[in-house]
PDB file of C-alpha atoms in Angstrom:
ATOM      1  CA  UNK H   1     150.547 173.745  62.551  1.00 65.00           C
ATOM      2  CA  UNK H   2     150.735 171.724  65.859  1.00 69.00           C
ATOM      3  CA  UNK H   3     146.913 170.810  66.802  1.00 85.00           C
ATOM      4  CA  UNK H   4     147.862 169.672  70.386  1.00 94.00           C
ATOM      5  CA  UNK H   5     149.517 171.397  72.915  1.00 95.00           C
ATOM      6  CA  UNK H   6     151.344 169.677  76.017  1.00 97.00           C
ATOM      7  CA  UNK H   7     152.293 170.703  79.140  1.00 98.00           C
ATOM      8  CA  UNK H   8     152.891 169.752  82.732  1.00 98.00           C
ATOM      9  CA  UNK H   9     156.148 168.242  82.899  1.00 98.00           C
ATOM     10  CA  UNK H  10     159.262 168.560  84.850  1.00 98.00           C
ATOM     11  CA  UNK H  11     161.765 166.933  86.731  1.00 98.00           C
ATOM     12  CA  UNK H  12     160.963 164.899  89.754  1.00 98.00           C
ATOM     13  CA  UNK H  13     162.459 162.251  92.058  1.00 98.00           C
ATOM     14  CA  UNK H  14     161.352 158.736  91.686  1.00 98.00           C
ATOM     15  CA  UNK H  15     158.084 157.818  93.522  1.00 98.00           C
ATOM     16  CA  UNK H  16     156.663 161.481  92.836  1.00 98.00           C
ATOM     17  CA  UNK H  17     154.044 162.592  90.447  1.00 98.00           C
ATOM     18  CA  UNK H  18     153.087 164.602  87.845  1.00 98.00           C
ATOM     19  CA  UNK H  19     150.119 165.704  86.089  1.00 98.00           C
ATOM     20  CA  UNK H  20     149.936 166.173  82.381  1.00 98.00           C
ATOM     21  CA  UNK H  21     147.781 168.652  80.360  1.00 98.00           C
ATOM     22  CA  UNK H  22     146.638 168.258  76.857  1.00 96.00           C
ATOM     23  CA  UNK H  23     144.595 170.746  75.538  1.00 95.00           C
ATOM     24  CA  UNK H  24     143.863 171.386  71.519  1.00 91.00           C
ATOM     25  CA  UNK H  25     145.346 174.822  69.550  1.00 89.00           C
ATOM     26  CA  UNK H  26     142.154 175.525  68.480  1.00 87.00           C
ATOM     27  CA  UNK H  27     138.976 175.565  69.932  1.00 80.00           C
ATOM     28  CA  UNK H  28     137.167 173.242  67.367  1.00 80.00           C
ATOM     29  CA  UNK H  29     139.591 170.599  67.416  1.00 82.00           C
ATOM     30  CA  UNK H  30     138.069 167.687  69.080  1.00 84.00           C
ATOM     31  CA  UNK H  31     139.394 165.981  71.711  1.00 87.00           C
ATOM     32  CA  UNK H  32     137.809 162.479  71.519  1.00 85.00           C
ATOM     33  CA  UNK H  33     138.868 159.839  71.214  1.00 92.00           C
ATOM     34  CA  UNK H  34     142.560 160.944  72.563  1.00 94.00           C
ATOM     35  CA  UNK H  35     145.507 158.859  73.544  1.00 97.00           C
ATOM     36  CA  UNK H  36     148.589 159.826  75.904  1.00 98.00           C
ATOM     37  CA  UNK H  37     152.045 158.841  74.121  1.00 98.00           C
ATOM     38  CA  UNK H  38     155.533 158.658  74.848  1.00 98.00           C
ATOM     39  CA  UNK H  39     159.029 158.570  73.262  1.00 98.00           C
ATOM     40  CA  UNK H  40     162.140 157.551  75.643  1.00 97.00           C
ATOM     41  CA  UNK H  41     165.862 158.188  74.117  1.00 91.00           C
ATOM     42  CA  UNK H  42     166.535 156.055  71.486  1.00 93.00           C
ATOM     43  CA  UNK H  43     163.004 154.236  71.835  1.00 96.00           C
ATOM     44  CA  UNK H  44     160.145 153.995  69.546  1.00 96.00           C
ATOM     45  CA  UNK H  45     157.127 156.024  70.645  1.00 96.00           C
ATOM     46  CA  UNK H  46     154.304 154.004  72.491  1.00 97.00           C
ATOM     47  CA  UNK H  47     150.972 154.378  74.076  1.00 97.00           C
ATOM     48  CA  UNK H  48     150.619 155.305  77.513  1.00 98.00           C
ATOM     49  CA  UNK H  49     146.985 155.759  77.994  1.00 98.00           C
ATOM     50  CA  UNK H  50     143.931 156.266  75.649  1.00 97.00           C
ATOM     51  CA  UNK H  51     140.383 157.504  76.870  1.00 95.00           C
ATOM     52  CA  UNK H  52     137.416 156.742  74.083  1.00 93.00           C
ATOM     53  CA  UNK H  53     134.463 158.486  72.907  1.00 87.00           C
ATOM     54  CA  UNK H  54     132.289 156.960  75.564  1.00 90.00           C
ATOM     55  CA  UNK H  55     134.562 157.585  78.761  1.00 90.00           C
ATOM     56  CA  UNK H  56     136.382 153.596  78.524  1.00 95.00           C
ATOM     57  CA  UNK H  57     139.940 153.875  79.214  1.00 97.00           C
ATOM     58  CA  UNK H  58     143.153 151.418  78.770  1.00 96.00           C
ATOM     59  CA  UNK H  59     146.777 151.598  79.815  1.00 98.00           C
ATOM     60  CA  UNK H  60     150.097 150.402  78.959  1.00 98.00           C
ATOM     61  CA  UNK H  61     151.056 147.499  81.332  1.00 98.00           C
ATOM     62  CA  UNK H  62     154.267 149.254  82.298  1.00 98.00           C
ATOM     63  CA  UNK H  63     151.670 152.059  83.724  1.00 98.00           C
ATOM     64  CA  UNK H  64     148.834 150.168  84.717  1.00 98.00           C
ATOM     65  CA  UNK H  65     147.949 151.430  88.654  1.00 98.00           C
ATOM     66  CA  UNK H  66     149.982 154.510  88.661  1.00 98.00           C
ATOM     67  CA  UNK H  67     148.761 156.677  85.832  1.00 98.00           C
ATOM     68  CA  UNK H  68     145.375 157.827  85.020  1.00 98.00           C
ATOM     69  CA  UNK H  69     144.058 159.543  81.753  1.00 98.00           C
ATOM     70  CA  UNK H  70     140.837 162.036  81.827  1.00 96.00           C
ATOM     71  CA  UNK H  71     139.384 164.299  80.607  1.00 94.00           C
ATOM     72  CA  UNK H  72     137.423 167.942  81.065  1.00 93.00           C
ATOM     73  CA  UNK H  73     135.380 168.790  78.298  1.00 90.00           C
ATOM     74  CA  UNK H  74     134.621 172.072  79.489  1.00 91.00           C
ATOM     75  CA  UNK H  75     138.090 173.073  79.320  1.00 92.00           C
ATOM     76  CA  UNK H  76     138.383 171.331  76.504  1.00 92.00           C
ATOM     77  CA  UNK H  77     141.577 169.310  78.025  1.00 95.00           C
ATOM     78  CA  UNK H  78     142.806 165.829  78.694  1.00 96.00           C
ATOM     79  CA  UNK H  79     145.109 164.951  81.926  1.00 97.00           C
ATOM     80  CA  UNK H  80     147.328 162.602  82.813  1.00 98.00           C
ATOM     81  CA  UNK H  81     147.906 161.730  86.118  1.00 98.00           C
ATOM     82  CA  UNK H  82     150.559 160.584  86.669  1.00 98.00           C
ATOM     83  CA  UNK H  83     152.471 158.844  90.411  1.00 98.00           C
ATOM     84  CA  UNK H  84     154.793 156.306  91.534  1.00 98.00           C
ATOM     85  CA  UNK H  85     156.797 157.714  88.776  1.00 98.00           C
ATOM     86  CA  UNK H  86     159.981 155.882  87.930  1.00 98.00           C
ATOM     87  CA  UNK H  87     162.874 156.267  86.248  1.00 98.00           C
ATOM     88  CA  UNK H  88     162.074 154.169  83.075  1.00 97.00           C
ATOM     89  CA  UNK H  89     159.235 156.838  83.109  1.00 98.00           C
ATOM     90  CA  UNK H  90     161.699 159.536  81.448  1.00 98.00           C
ATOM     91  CA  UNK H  91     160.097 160.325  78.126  1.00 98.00           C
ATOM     92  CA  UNK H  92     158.522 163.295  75.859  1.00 98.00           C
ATOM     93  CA  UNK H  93     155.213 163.015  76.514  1.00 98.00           C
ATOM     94  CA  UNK H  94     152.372 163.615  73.445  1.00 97.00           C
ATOM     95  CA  UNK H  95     148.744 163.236  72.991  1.00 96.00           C
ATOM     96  CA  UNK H  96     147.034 162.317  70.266  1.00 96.00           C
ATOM     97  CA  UNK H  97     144.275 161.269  68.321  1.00 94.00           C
ATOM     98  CA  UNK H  98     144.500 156.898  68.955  1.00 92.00           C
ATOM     99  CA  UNK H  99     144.442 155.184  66.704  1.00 88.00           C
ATOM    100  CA  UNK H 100     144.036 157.881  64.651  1.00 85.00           C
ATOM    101  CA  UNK H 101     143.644 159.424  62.341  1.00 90.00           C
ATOM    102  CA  UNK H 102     146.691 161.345  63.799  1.00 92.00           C
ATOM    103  CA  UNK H 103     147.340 165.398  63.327  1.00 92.00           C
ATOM    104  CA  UNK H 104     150.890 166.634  63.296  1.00 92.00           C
ATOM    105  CA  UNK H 105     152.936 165.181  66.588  1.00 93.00           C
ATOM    106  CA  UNK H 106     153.658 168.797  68.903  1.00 91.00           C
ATOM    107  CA  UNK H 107     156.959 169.408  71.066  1.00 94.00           C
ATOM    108  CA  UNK H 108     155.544 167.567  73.646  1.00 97.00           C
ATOM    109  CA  UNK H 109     156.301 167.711  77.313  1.00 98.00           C
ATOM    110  CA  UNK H 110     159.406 166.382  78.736  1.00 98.00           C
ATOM    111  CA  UNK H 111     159.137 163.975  81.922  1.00 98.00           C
ATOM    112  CA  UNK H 112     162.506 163.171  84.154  1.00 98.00           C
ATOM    113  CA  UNK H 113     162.514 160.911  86.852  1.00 98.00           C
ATOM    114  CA  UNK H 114     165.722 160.892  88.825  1.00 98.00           C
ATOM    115  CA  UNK H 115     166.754 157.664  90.720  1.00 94.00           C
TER     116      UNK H 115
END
């Protein structure tokens, strides 16, 4: 039932980096336009990054300069890059159709940044 599949996270200090994968369950899921969200403890979930149909990306202010979103087509997969990480960083990380319409929210991939 889950149409996206995360992966790439872990638990690093603060000022390290991490990159994200995203990559679809099936193979004829599109993957355009997709956005990179994320869900601290006891916050609502928010938009990270989003890449559009035509390549043009955006980014939360709180990540603007240390995280880049893109994407492989051939692999069928969408990245994000992800350094200076910082503790306010620590989230479940999802991706996602943006704005939408959305398909069913996966596990996601947890992301700990120690202090």
């Amino acid at each position: 039932q889950v149409q996206f599949v995360e992966s790439g996270g872990g638990l690093v200090q603060a000022g390290g980096s991490l990159r994200l994968s995203c990559t679809p369950s099936r193979s004829t899921f599109s993957i355009n336009p997709i956005g990179w969200y994320r869900q601290a403890p006891g916050k609502q979930r928010e938009l990270v990054a989003s890449v559009t149909s035509d390549g043009m990306t955006n980014y939360a202010d709180s990540v603007k300069g240390r995280f880049t979103i893109s994407r492989d087509n051939a692999k069928k997969t969408v990245y994000l890059q992800m350094n200076s990480l910082k503790p306010e960083d620590t989230a479940v990380y999802y991706c996602n159709y943006r704005p939408g319409p959305y398909v069913d929210w996966g596990q996601g991939t947890q992301v700990t940044v120690s202090s």
